[in-house]
Amino acid sequence: MGGEQATADQTTQRVDARLVVDELMLRAQRNDPHIDADLDAAIDGAQQCPEVLVPLLHVALIRALTTDRDVWTAMETLEREARRHRNHALLASALIHRVEYEANDDIVATRFEVLVEARILLDDTSSVPRDRVAGLIVLAIRLCNLRLYENAIDTLEQAVQLAEDLGRPDDRMRPLTMNRALTSSCMALDAIEAGEIGIARRCLGQVERIAADPGVELPPAWTLEIEAYRILLTALIDGDELDPDVVEALIDRLELDPRRVPMLLRLATPASSWVDEPDLDTVEPRVETFAHFLYGRALERSQGDSPALRAARRHAQLLAAQAWHMRAAAGAALSAQIDAARLTDENQVLRAQALTDQLTGTGNRRAFFNRIAERKGRPATVLSIDLDGFKTINDLHGHAVGDVVLQRVSAALAEPLGVSLGDTDLVSTTKTAIIARLGGDEFAVAIDGDDQDHAADVVSQLSEAVNALDWSDLLGTEGQTVSIGFACGSYGTELLESSDLAMYVRKAARTQTGVAENS
């Protein structure tokens, strides 16, 4: 009961800690001027808790990006710790931010490779779901900035599915809803510019559905921004110009940077209503081409049938259409690379599963004999390992306890050998040692090299590792020992037979002295 209570307390502490992470993330995104001290204190307090530390380092990176201060340090720290603690979701976020911070919006192969790697990392279902949601949002924003809208929308849809399975959904659904609306709006703008009006209408429909969804309550400023895009898109798709008074009233209510929606709204009014010539150099890169598109459209309407303007507009439309199709091809190529990487990853996992013992994470019988066959004739040492009195443990305590004993012993044996249990590269031919469960409580180890003294040292290390295990929570005063025999020679089944014989001789000798069965 005490163990169950401790587990429950730890779970509660983890939940509370993640709520703190969520709160700090919201404060970082809102540029809270008082967050820095609280964030530093939280990071210091989480040094021994990786599942909280890595998300906090992600918050620190968002904060650094917001303030444009110590960004490289924050990125490198998150990437290092995410790799170290195998948090694949937030490692993906670190890689995506690095790509975004390092270069402009030109699409190049190396950046594609990083995006593919990030996407595969975000497929890892062992990552914490909320970390995966955060990573998917970061990836979708990056894809939207690259104007790979279809890929961004697919990524956001996966994030939505994950977020819906989590508690307190509004905290995650709000930014997801906003990003879905913005992505669809940006895609519609590019489609209008390229003359793809049918696609623009479908995107507008998506924006309208998102705006009308009662399931997520957005902040007023976000709602106004979505409404501004909806009004702009409706007018442009229908071929209308906006009423200047309506636009000014809407802009007065928007809490936005003037380089984005307000500029586009003003450019969609009749050119005759402009008080000053718009300064297109002030718009941000994401909307720059569309601002020029609206500017040319307004001038063409105000100055009548000017051949020069008409030719310029036609030239711009052809360039926009060409860019649209190039981006569509780039998006398809990215999707194909992701699918290929997923297939490769799945094949590696399937191979590992076929060669891994599912209970202990060691190699299985097939893996062991594959290694012997692949290295036949090379110098080798083989150890045969058997748990002493294991049948008695199963009879007295049950097979569930027996399974835990096997798992603990496997982990103890793996550590001195430098083997990572459950590693998909466990049976790689590059490994100098392999441990495998041949069946029941029988294990075997194969090590490159035939040094007798080294083999004896390994036997001592493995025995000591098992003897050091604490069984008080599982077996009471009982312990668990192992009998180990070894043989040196060349890789082959004969070497395993020799090590088996040595192990049985050792077990028999220990049984005669009363050490083994009742130890």
Short mmCIF file of C-alpha atoms in Angstrom, two decimals:
data_model
loop_
_atom_site.label_atom_id
_atom_site.label_comp_id
_atom_site.label_asym_id
_atom_site.label_seq_id
_atom_site.Cartn_x
_atom_site.Cartn_y
_atom_site.Cartn_z
CA MET A 1 0.00 0.00 0.00
CA GLY A 2 2.85 2.37 0.85
CA GLY A 3 4.32 1.89 -2.62
CA GLU A 4 0.95 2.62 -4.23
CA GLN A 5 0.58 5.81 -2.18
CA ALA A 6 4.09 6.93 -3.14
CA THR A 7 3.29 6.33 -6.80
CA ALA A 8 0.06 8.31 -6.48
CA ASP A 9 1.91 11.19 -4.78
CA GLN A 10 4.55 11.21 -7.54
CA THR A 11 1.84 11.29 -10.21
CA THR A 12 0.15 14.24 -8.49
CA GLN A 13 3.48 16.09 -8.27
CA ARG A 14 4.13 15.50 -11.98
CA VAL A 15 0.66 16.79 -12.90
CA ASP A 16 1.15 19.88 -10.72
CA ALA A 17 4.58 20.49 -12.26
CA ARG A 18 3.19 20.25 -15.79
CA LEU A 19 0.48 22.78 -14.87
CA VAL A 20 3.27 25.13 -13.81
CA VAL A 21 4.94 24.54 -17.20
CA ASP A 22 1.66 25.38 -18.98
CA GLU A 23 1.26 28.59 -16.98
CA LEU A 24 4.84 29.68 -17.66
CA MET A 25 4.42 28.96 -21.37
CA LEU A 26 1.35 31.20 -21.54
CA ARG A 27 3.25 33.96 -19.73
CA ALA A 28 6.22 33.58 -22.11
CA GLN A 29 3.95 33.82 -25.16
CA ARG A 30 2.31 36.94 -23.71
CA ASN A 31 5.72 38.50 -23.01
CA ASP A 32 5.04 38.77 -19.27
CA PRO A 33 7.78 41.11 -17.95
CA HIS A 34 7.93 39.25 -14.60
CA ILE A 35 8.41 35.72 -15.95
CA ASP A 36 12.21 35.49 -16.05
CA ALA A 37 12.85 35.04 -12.32
CA ASP A 38 10.02 32.52 -11.95
CA LEU A 39 11.23 30.56 -14.99
CA ASP A 40 14.84 30.46 -13.76
CA ALA A 41 13.67 29.24 -10.32
CA ALA A 42 11.49 26.54 -11.90
CA ILE A 43 14.40 25.31 -14.07
CA ASP A 44 16.74 25.17 -11.04
CA GLY A 45 14.15 23.17 -9.10
CA ALA A 46 13.59 20.67 -11.93
CA GLN A 47 17.21 19.59 -12.47
CA GLN A 48 16.49 16.10 -11.13
CA CYS A 49 13.19 15.72 -12.99
CA PRO A 50 13.84 15.49 -16.76
CA GLU A 51 10.17 15.15 -17.71
CA VAL A 52 9.62 18.65 -16.28
CA LEU A 53 13.06 20.15 -16.98
CA VAL A 54 12.94 19.66 -20.77
CA PRO A 55 9.49 21.32 -21.17
CA LEU A 56 10.73 24.21 -19.01
CA LEU A 57 13.74 24.61 -21.31
CA HIS A 58 11.26 24.77 -24.20
CA VAL A 59 9.50 27.62 -22.38
CA ALA A 60 12.90 29.30 -21.93
CA LEU A 61 13.49 29.07 -25.69
CA ILE A 62 10.09 30.62 -26.44
CA ARG A 63 10.93 33.39 -24.00
CA ALA A 64 14.33 33.93 -25.65
CA LEU A 65 12.74 34.09 -29.10
CA THR A 66 10.15 36.58 -27.81
CA THR A 67 12.81 38.89 -26.37
CA ASP A 68 15.49 38.07 -29.00
CA ARG A 69 17.93 37.48 -26.15
CA ASP A 70 20.29 34.50 -25.61
CA VAL A 71 18.47 32.58 -28.35
CA TRP A 72 21.44 30.41 -29.31
CA THR A 73 22.10 29.39 -25.72
CA ALA A 74 18.45 28.51 -25.19
CA MET A 75 18.31 26.48 -28.43
CA GLU A 76 21.50 24.57 -27.73
CA THR A 77 20.47 23.83 -24.13
CA LEU A 78 17.05 22.51 -25.17
CA GLU A 79 18.52 20.40 -27.97
CA ARG A 80 21.21 18.93 -25.70
CA GLU A 81 18.86 18.07 -22.84
CA ALA A 82 16.09 16.79 -25.11
CA ARG A 83 18.58 14.42 -26.78
CA ARG A 84 20.01 13.37 -23.44
CA HIS A 85 16.61 12.54 -21.94
CA ARG A 86 15.13 11.20 -25.21
CA ASN A 87 12.31 13.74 -25.33
CA HIS A 88 11.79 13.38 -29.07
CA ALA A 89 8.87 15.81 -29.28
CA LEU A 90 10.76 18.77 -27.83
CA LEU A 91 13.96 17.77 -29.64
CA ALA A 92 11.88 18.25 -32.80
CA SER A 93 10.87 21.72 -31.58
CA ALA A 94 14.52 22.63 -30.96
CA LEU A 95 15.52 21.52 -34.47
CA ILE A 96 12.64 23.43 -36.08
CA HIS A 97 13.47 26.63 -34.20
CA ARG A 98 17.12 26.27 -35.21
CA VAL A 99 16.14 26.01 -38.89
CA GLU A 100 13.85 29.04 -38.60
CA TYR A 101 16.41 31.15 -36.78
CA GLU A 102 19.36 30.29 -39.01
CA ALA A 103 18.04 31.09 -42.48
CA ASN A 104 15.52 32.94 -44.58
CA ASP A 105 12.50 31.43 -46.33
CA ASP A 106 14.35 29.84 -49.25
CA ILE A 107 13.55 26.13 -49.37
CA VAL A 108 16.72 24.05 -49.51
CA ALA A 109 17.40 20.33 -49.18
CA THR A 110 19.13 20.52 -45.81
CA ARG A 111 16.15 22.30 -44.29
CA PHE A 112 13.85 19.68 -45.79
CA GLU A 113 15.94 17.01 -44.08
CA VAL A 114 15.54 18.75 -40.72
CA LEU A 115 11.76 19.07 -41.21
CA VAL A 116 11.54 15.37 -42.12
CA GLU A 117 13.58 14.44 -39.03
CA ALA A 118 11.37 16.63 -36.84
CA ARG A 119 8.21 15.08 -38.29
CA ILE A 120 9.46 11.56 -37.60
CA LEU A 121 10.46 12.51 -34.04
CA LEU A 122 6.93 13.83 -33.48
CA ASP A 123 5.52 10.43 -34.49
CA ASP A 124 7.07 8.92 -31.35
CA THR A 125 4.05 7.87 -29.29
CA SER A 126 6.21 7.34 -26.21
CA SER A 127 6.64 11.13 -25.91
CA VAL A 128 4.33 13.03 -23.55
CA PRO A 129 1.20 13.91 -25.59
CA ARG A 130 1.22 17.60 -24.64
CA ASP A 131 4.88 17.85 -25.70
CA ARG A 132 3.91 16.31 -29.03
CA VAL A 133 1.10 18.86 -29.41
CA ALA A 134 3.55 21.69 -28.71
CA GLY A 135 6.02 20.28 -31.23
CA LEU A 136 3.36 19.80 -33.90
CA ILE A 137 2.24 23.42 -33.49
CA VAL A 138 5.84 24.64 -33.87
CA LEU A 139 6.26 22.49 -37.00
CA ALA A 140 2.96 23.70 -38.48
CA ILE A 141 3.91 27.35 -37.95
CA ARG A 142 7.24 26.74 -39.67
CA LEU A 143 5.54 25.00 -42.60
CA CYS A 144 3.07 27.88 -42.87
CA ASN A 145 5.94 30.39 -42.92
CA LEU A 146 7.47 28.36 -45.75
CA ARG A 147 4.02 28.54 -47.40
CA LEU A 148 3.71 24.76 -47.47
CA TYR A 149 0.11 25.09 -46.39
CA GLU A 150 -1.18 21.58 -47.10
CA ASN A 151 1.59 20.10 -44.96
CA ALA A 152 0.89 22.65 -42.22
CA ILE A 153 -2.84 21.86 -42.20
CA ASP A 154 -2.18 18.10 -42.01
CA THR A 155 0.20 18.70 -39.09
CA LEU A 156 -2.36 20.84 -37.26
CA GLU A 157 -5.04 18.19 -37.76
CA GLN A 158 -2.86 15.62 -36.01
CA ALA A 159 -2.24 18.10 -33.20
CA VAL A 160 -6.01 18.62 -32.86
CA GLN A 161 -6.60 14.87 -32.54
CA LEU A 162 -3.96 14.63 -29.83
CA ALA A 163 -5.19 17.70 -27.96
CA GLU A 164 -8.77 16.47 -27.89
CA ASP A 165 -7.62 13.42 -25.91
CA LEU A 166 -6.07 15.59 -23.18
CA GLY A 167 -7.72 17.23 -20.21
CA ARG A 168 -8.25 21.01 -19.97
CA PRO A 169 -8.55 21.17 -23.78
CA ASP A 170 -9.00 24.95 -24.10
CA ASP A 171 -5.37 25.59 -23.12
CA ARG A 172 -4.23 23.66 -26.18
CA MET A 173 -7.21 24.09 -28.50
CA ARG A 174 -7.05 27.91 -28.47
CA PRO A 175 -3.62 28.21 -30.15
CA LEU A 176 -4.49 25.28 -32.40
CA THR A 177 -7.72 26.95 -33.51
CA MET A 178 -5.96 30.25 -34.13
CA ASN A 179 -3.17 28.63 -36.14
CA ARG A 180 -5.66 26.65 -38.23
CA ALA A 181 -7.52 29.86 -39.06
CA LEU A 182 -4.33 31.77 -39.91
CA THR A 183 -2.95 28.93 -42.04
CA SER A 184 -6.19 28.66 -44.03
CA SER A 185 -6.28 32.46 -44.42
CA CYS A 186 -2.68 32.62 -45.69
CA MET A 187 -3.33 29.76 -48.09
CA ALA A 188 -6.41 31.57 -49.41
CA LEU A 189 -4.41 34.78 -49.97
CA ASP A 190 -1.76 32.91 -51.97
CA ALA A 191 -4.47 31.10 -53.94
CA ILE A 192 -6.16 34.41 -54.84
CA GLU A 193 -2.84 35.87 -55.96
CA ALA A 194 -2.19 32.79 -58.15
CA GLY A 195 -5.70 32.85 -59.63
CA GLU A 196 -6.77 29.64 -57.80
CA ILE A 197 -10.16 31.02 -56.75
CA GLY A 198 -11.72 27.59 -56.14
CA ILE A 199 -9.03 26.74 -53.61
CA ALA A 200 -9.43 30.18 -52.03
CA ARG A 201 -13.18 29.57 -51.57
CA ARG A 202 -12.53 26.26 -49.84
CA CYS A 203 -10.02 27.93 -47.53
CA LEU A 204 -12.51 30.70 -46.74
CA GLY A 205 -15.08 28.06 -45.87
CA GLN A 206 -12.61 26.53 -43.44
CA VAL A 207 -11.98 29.93 -41.82
CA GLU A 208 -15.73 30.49 -41.46
CA ARG A 209 -16.23 27.07 -39.87
CA ILE A 210 -13.41 27.72 -37.40
CA ALA A 211 -14.82 31.16 -36.54
CA ALA A 212 -18.28 29.67 -35.95
CA ASP A 213 -17.08 26.77 -33.77
CA PRO A 214 -18.59 27.21 -30.28
CA GLY A 215 -16.32 24.53 -28.82
CA VAL A 216 -13.36 26.85 -28.20
CA GLU A 217 -13.63 30.32 -26.72
CA LEU A 218 -10.90 32.49 -28.24
CA PRO A 219 -9.58 35.74 -26.76
CA PRO A 220 -11.35 38.79 -28.29
CA ALA A 221 -8.22 39.98 -30.10
CA TRP A 222 -7.85 36.61 -31.83
CA THR A 223 -11.51 36.56 -32.80
CA LEU A 224 -11.18 40.03 -34.33
CA GLU A 225 -8.11 38.99 -36.33
CA ILE A 226 -9.92 35.95 -37.76
CA GLU A 227 -12.91 38.17 -38.59
CA ALA A 228 -10.64 40.67 -40.33
CA TYR A 229 -9.22 37.92 -42.54
CA ARG A 230 -12.73 36.61 -43.23
CA ILE A 231 -13.93 40.06 -44.36
CA LEU A 232 -10.83 40.56 -46.52
CA LEU A 233 -11.07 37.15 -48.18
CA THR A 234 -14.81 37.45 -48.85
CA ALA A 235 -14.33 40.78 -50.62
CA LEU A 236 -11.39 39.58 -52.71
CA ILE A 237 -12.99 36.30 -53.77
CA ASP A 238 -16.17 38.13 -54.79
CA GLY A 239 -14.12 40.79 -56.62
CA ASP A 240 -15.26 43.63 -54.37
CA GLU A 241 -13.47 46.53 -52.68
CA LEU A 242 -13.89 47.23 -49.01
CA ASP A 243 -15.65 50.28 -47.62
CA PRO A 244 -12.97 52.59 -46.14
CA ASP A 245 -15.10 53.51 -43.11
CA VAL A 246 -15.78 49.85 -42.28
CA VAL A 247 -12.07 49.08 -42.60
CA GLU A 248 -10.99 51.94 -40.33
CA ALA A 249 -13.56 50.92 -37.71
CA LEU A 250 -12.27 47.35 -37.78
CA ILE A 251 -8.64 48.41 -37.63
CA ASP A 252 -9.36 50.60 -34.60
CA ARG A 253 -10.53 47.47 -32.76
CA LEU A 254 -7.61 45.28 -33.82
CA GLU A 255 -4.66 44.93 -31.45
CA LEU A 256 -2.27 44.03 -34.23
CA ASP A 257 1.06 45.00 -35.70
CA PRO A 258 0.22 47.39 -38.59
CA ARG A 259 2.50 45.41 -40.91
CA ARG A 260 0.00 42.58 -41.24
CA VAL A 261 -3.80 42.60 -41.48
CA PRO A 262 -4.34 46.39 -41.19
CA MET A 263 -2.09 47.00 -44.19
CA LEU A 264 -3.93 44.37 -46.26
CA LEU A 265 -7.32 45.77 -45.24
CA ARG A 266 -6.37 49.30 -46.26
CA LEU A 267 -4.96 48.12 -49.59
CA ALA A 268 -8.28 46.42 -50.34
CA THR A 269 -10.10 49.79 -50.25
CA PRO A 270 -10.39 52.01 -53.36
CA ALA A 271 -7.10 53.74 -54.15
CA SER A 272 -8.94 57.05 -54.27
CA SER A 273 -9.63 56.74 -50.52
CA TRP A 274 -5.96 56.48 -49.53
CA VAL A 275 -4.85 59.51 -47.55
CA ASP A 276 -1.16 58.67 -48.01
CA GLU A 277 0.62 56.34 -50.41
CA PRO A 278 1.04 53.00 -48.55
CA ASP A 279 4.60 52.24 -47.49
CA LEU A 280 5.02 48.67 -48.74
CA ASP A 281 8.53 48.48 -47.31
CA THR A 282 7.01 48.30 -43.82
CA VAL A 283 5.06 45.06 -44.34
CA GLU A 284 6.48 41.81 -43.02
CA PRO A 285 7.84 39.22 -45.49
CA ARG A 286 4.97 36.81 -44.93
CA VAL A 287 2.44 39.21 -46.52
CA GLU A 288 4.78 41.29 -48.67
CA THR A 289 3.91 39.74 -52.04
CA PHE A 290 0.21 39.92 -51.34
CA ALA A 291 0.48 43.56 -50.28
CA HIS A 292 2.06 44.31 -53.66
CA PHE A 293 -0.71 42.30 -55.32
CA LEU A 294 -3.41 44.43 -53.62
CA TYR A 295 -1.52 47.62 -54.34
CA GLY A 296 -1.35 46.85 -58.07
CA ARG A 297 -5.01 45.79 -58.10
CA ALA A 298 -6.11 49.07 -56.48
CA LEU A 299 -4.01 51.19 -58.84
CA GLU A 300 -5.34 49.33 -61.87
CA ARG A 301 -8.93 49.98 -60.80
CA SER A 302 -8.33 53.65 -60.02
CA GLN A 303 -6.34 54.48 -63.17
CA GLY A 304 -8.58 52.64 -65.62
CA ASP A 305 -7.46 50.63 -68.62
CA SER A 306 -3.72 51.29 -68.49
CA PRO A 307 -1.78 48.84 -70.72
CA ALA A 308 1.31 49.17 -68.53
CA LEU A 309 -0.59 48.38 -65.32
CA ARG A 310 -2.50 45.57 -66.99
CA ALA A 311 0.75 44.02 -68.23
CA ALA A 312 2.37 44.40 -64.82
CA ARG A 313 -0.60 42.74 -63.12
CA ARG A 314 -0.57 39.87 -65.62
CA HIS A 315 3.16 39.39 -65.12
CA ALA A 316 2.73 39.36 -61.34
CA GLN A 317 -0.10 36.84 -61.60
CA LEU A 318 2.02 34.51 -63.74
CA LEU A 319 4.86 34.71 -61.24
CA ALA A 320 2.45 34.02 -58.37
CA ALA A 321 0.97 31.04 -60.22
CA GLN A 322 4.44 29.67 -60.90
CA ALA A 323 5.40 30.07 -57.23
CA TRP A 324 2.13 28.39 -56.19
CA HIS A 325 2.87 25.31 -58.30
CA MET A 326 6.50 25.21 -57.17
CA ARG A 327 5.41 25.27 -53.54
CA ALA A 328 2.83 22.56 -54.24
CA ALA A 329 5.59 20.41 -55.75
CA ALA A 330 7.84 21.15 -52.76
CA GLY A 331 5.05 20.17 -50.37
CA ALA A 332 4.46 16.92 -52.24
CA ALA A 333 8.20 16.18 -52.15
CA LEU A 334 8.30 16.85 -48.41
CA SER A 335 5.33 14.51 -47.86
CA ALA A 336 7.03 11.83 -49.95
CA GLN A 337 10.25 12.16 -47.94
CA ILE A 338 8.31 11.92 -44.68
CA ASP A 339 6.47 8.80 -45.90
CA ALA A 340 9.78 7.21 -46.97
CA ALA A 341 11.39 8.04 -43.62
CA ARG A 342 8.39 6.61 -41.79
CA LEU A 343 8.62 3.40 -43.81
CA THR A 344 12.33 3.09 -43.02
CA ASP A 345 11.65 3.79 -39.35
CA GLU A 346 8.81 1.25 -39.24
CA ASN A 347 11.01 -1.39 -40.87
CA GLN A 348 13.72 -0.77 -38.29
CA VAL A 349 11.21 -1.06 -35.46
CA LEU A 350 9.73 -4.25 -36.92
CA ARG A 351 13.20 -5.74 -37.28
CA ALA A 352 14.04 -4.79 -33.70
CA GLN A 353 10.76 -6.29 -32.46
CA ALA A 354 11.48 -9.50 -34.34
CA LEU A 355 14.87 -9.74 -32.62
CA THR A 356 13.98 -8.42 -29.14
CA ASP A 357 12.57 -10.23 -26.14
CA GLN A 358 9.41 -8.27 -25.35
CA LEU A 359 9.49 -8.92 -21.58
CA THR A 360 13.08 -7.95 -20.79
CA GLY A 361 14.21 -5.82 -23.74
CA THR A 362 17.21 -8.07 -24.35
CA GLY A 363 17.81 -9.77 -27.67
CA ASN A 364 15.88 -12.97 -28.22
CA ARG A 365 16.97 -16.44 -29.33
CA ARG A 366 16.83 -15.45 -33.01
CA ALA A 367 18.99 -12.37 -32.40
CA PHE A 368 21.62 -14.42 -30.60
CA PHE A 369 21.91 -17.11 -33.24
CA ASN A 370 21.85 -14.48 -36.01
CA ARG A 371 24.91 -12.88 -34.40
CA ILE A 372 26.69 -16.23 -34.17
CA ALA A 373 25.99 -16.93 -37.84
CA GLU A 374 27.01 -13.44 -39.01
CA ARG A 375 30.36 -13.59 -37.14
CA LYS A 376 31.10 -17.28 -37.49
CA GLY A 377 34.79 -18.00 -37.09
CA ARG A 378 35.72 -14.68 -35.45
CA PRO A 379 37.22 -14.61 -31.91
CA ALA A 380 34.46 -14.62 -29.30
CA THR A 381 33.51 -15.22 -25.69
CA VAL A 382 30.10 -16.70 -24.86
CA LEU A 383 28.56 -16.66 -21.39
CA SER A 384 25.62 -18.85 -20.37
CA ILE A 385 23.57 -17.47 -17.47
CA ASP A 386 20.85 -19.20 -15.47
CA LEU A 387 18.81 -17.81 -12.57
CA ASP A 388 19.15 -19.95 -9.43
CA GLY A 389 15.93 -21.28 -7.94
CA PHE A 390 13.71 -19.36 -10.35
CA LYS A 391 11.04 -22.09 -10.48
CA THR A 392 10.58 -21.74 -6.73
CA ILE A 393 9.96 -17.99 -7.10
CA ASN A 394 7.27 -18.61 -9.71
CA ASP A 395 5.66 -21.30 -7.52
CA LEU A 396 5.67 -19.22 -4.31
CA HIS A 397 5.07 -15.68 -5.62
CA GLY A 398 3.42 -16.15 -9.00
CA HIS A 399 4.48 -15.53 -12.58
CA ALA A 400 3.87 -11.76 -12.37
CA VAL A 401 6.59 -11.49 -9.70
CA GLY A 402 8.75 -13.85 -11.74
CA ASP A 403 8.46 -11.50 -14.71
CA VAL A 404 9.66 -8.56 -12.61
CA VAL A 405 12.60 -10.65 -11.38
CA LEU A 406 13.58 -11.39 -14.99
CA GLN A 407 13.34 -7.70 -15.89
CA ARG A 408 15.48 -6.57 -12.95
CA VAL A 409 18.12 -9.22 -13.54
CA SER A 410 18.23 -8.33 -17.26
CA ALA A 411 18.82 -4.66 -16.46
CA ALA A 412 21.54 -5.57 -13.93
CA LEU A 413 23.30 -7.79 -16.48
CA ALA A 414 23.04 -5.22 -19.27
CA GLU A 415 24.68 -2.34 -17.39
CA PRO A 416 28.23 -3.76 -17.02
CA LEU A 417 28.07 -4.88 -20.67
CA GLY A 418 27.17 -1.37 -21.85
CA VAL A 419 24.01 -2.67 -23.53
CA SER A 420 20.84 -0.52 -23.68
CA LEU A 421 17.75 -2.67 -23.25
CA GLY A 422 14.96 -1.93 -25.69
CA ASP A 423 17.34 -0.08 -28.01
CA THR A 424 16.22 -0.62 -31.62
CA ASP A 425 19.92 -0.91 -32.47
CA LEU A 426 20.39 -3.62 -29.84
CA VAL A 427 21.35 -6.34 -32.28
CA SER A 428 23.36 -4.18 -34.68
CA THR A 429 26.52 -5.76 -35.98
CA THR A 430 28.37 -2.67 -34.72
CA LYS A 431 27.76 -3.70 -31.10
CA THR A 432 30.69 -5.40 -29.36
CA ALA A 433 28.40 -7.32 -26.98
CA ILE A 434 24.90 -8.73 -27.01
CA ILE A 435 22.74 -10.19 -24.25
CA ALA A 436 19.82 -12.40 -25.19
CA ARG A 437 17.12 -14.30 -23.35
CA LEU A 438 17.11 -17.77 -24.90
CA GLY A 439 13.99 -18.87 -23.02
CA GLY A 440 12.57 -19.03 -19.50
CA ASP A 441 15.31 -17.92 -17.13
CA GLU A 442 18.18 -18.75 -19.49
CA PHE A 443 20.32 -15.91 -20.85
CA ALA A 444 23.38 -15.84 -23.06
CA VAL A 445 25.99 -13.16 -23.69
CA ALA A 446 28.30 -12.94 -26.71
CA ILE A 447 31.33 -10.64 -26.62
CA ASP A 448 33.85 -9.98 -29.38
CA GLY A 449 37.30 -11.28 -28.44
CA ASP A 450 38.56 -14.48 -26.75
CA ASP A 451 40.56 -13.16 -23.79
CA GLN A 452 40.11 -15.59 -20.87
CA ASP A 453 41.08 -13.06 -18.19
CA HIS A 454 38.64 -10.49 -19.58
CA ALA A 455 35.91 -13.13 -19.65
CA ALA A 456 36.52 -13.98 -15.98
CA ASP A 457 36.33 -10.28 -15.08
CA VAL A 458 33.00 -9.97 -16.93
CA VAL A 459 31.61 -12.98 -15.03
CA SER A 460 32.58 -11.33 -11.73
CA GLN A 461 31.02 -7.99 -12.75
CA LEU A 462 27.75 -9.63 -13.80
CA SER A 463 27.51 -11.73 -10.62
CA GLU A 464 28.20 -8.68 -8.44
CA ALA A 465 25.60 -6.60 -10.33
CA VAL A 466 22.89 -9.19 -9.66
CA ASN A 467 24.00 -9.75 -6.05
CA ALA A 468 23.72 -6.00 -5.41
CA LEU A 469 20.02 -5.88 -6.30
CA ASP A 470 17.55 -5.10 -3.49
CA TRP A 471 14.67 -7.60 -3.44
CA SER A 472 13.05 -6.56 -0.16
CA ASP A 473 9.99 -5.02 -1.88
CA LEU A 474 9.40 -8.12 -4.00
CA LEU A 475 10.80 -11.26 -2.37
CA GLY A 476 11.12 -10.23 1.28
CA THR A 477 14.24 -11.77 2.81
CA GLU A 478 14.89 -13.95 -0.22
CA GLY A 479 17.47 -12.98 -2.79
CA GLN A 480 18.24 -13.92 -6.36
CA THR A 481 21.57 -15.16 -7.67
CA VAL A 482 22.76 -16.40 -11.03
CA SER A 483 25.06 -19.17 -12.22
CA ILE A 484 27.39 -18.20 -15.07
CA GLY A 485 29.65 -20.28 -17.24
CA PHE A 486 31.84 -19.10 -20.09
CA ALA A 487 33.88 -20.37 -22.98
CA CYS A 488 36.35 -18.60 -25.26
CA GLY A 489 37.03 -19.46 -28.88
CA SER A 490 35.33 -18.68 -32.17
CA TYR A 491 31.73 -17.68 -32.88
CA GLY A 492 29.64 -20.82 -33.44
CA THR A 493 27.04 -23.02 -31.77
CA GLU A 494 29.80 -25.19 -30.32
CA LEU A 495 30.97 -22.26 -28.18
CA LEU A 496 27.48 -21.87 -26.71
CA GLU A 497 27.42 -25.59 -25.92
CA SER A 498 30.76 -25.27 -24.14
CA SER A 499 29.60 -22.29 -22.08
CA ASP A 500 26.36 -24.14 -21.21
CA LEU A 501 28.39 -27.08 -19.93
CA ALA A 502 30.60 -24.76 -17.86
CA MET A 503 27.50 -23.10 -16.39
CA TYR A 504 25.89 -26.45 -15.40
CA VAL A 505 29.14 -27.64 -13.85
CA ARG A 506 29.30 -24.42 -11.82
CA LYS A 507 25.64 -24.66 -10.79
CA ALA A 508 26.08 -28.29 -9.71
CA ALA A 509 29.15 -27.45 -7.66
CA ARG A 510 27.35 -24.57 -5.94
CA THR A 511 24.27 -26.75 -5.27
CA GLN A 512 26.42 -29.37 -3.58
CA THR A 513 27.76 -26.72 -1.21
CA GLY A 514 24.22 -25.43 -0.48
CA VAL A 515 24.73 -22.05 -2.05
CA ALA A 516 22.46 -22.02 -5.05
CA GLU A 517 18.92 -23.28 -4.63
CA ASN A 518 18.28 -21.74 -1.23
CA SER A 519 20.52 -18.66 -1.53
#
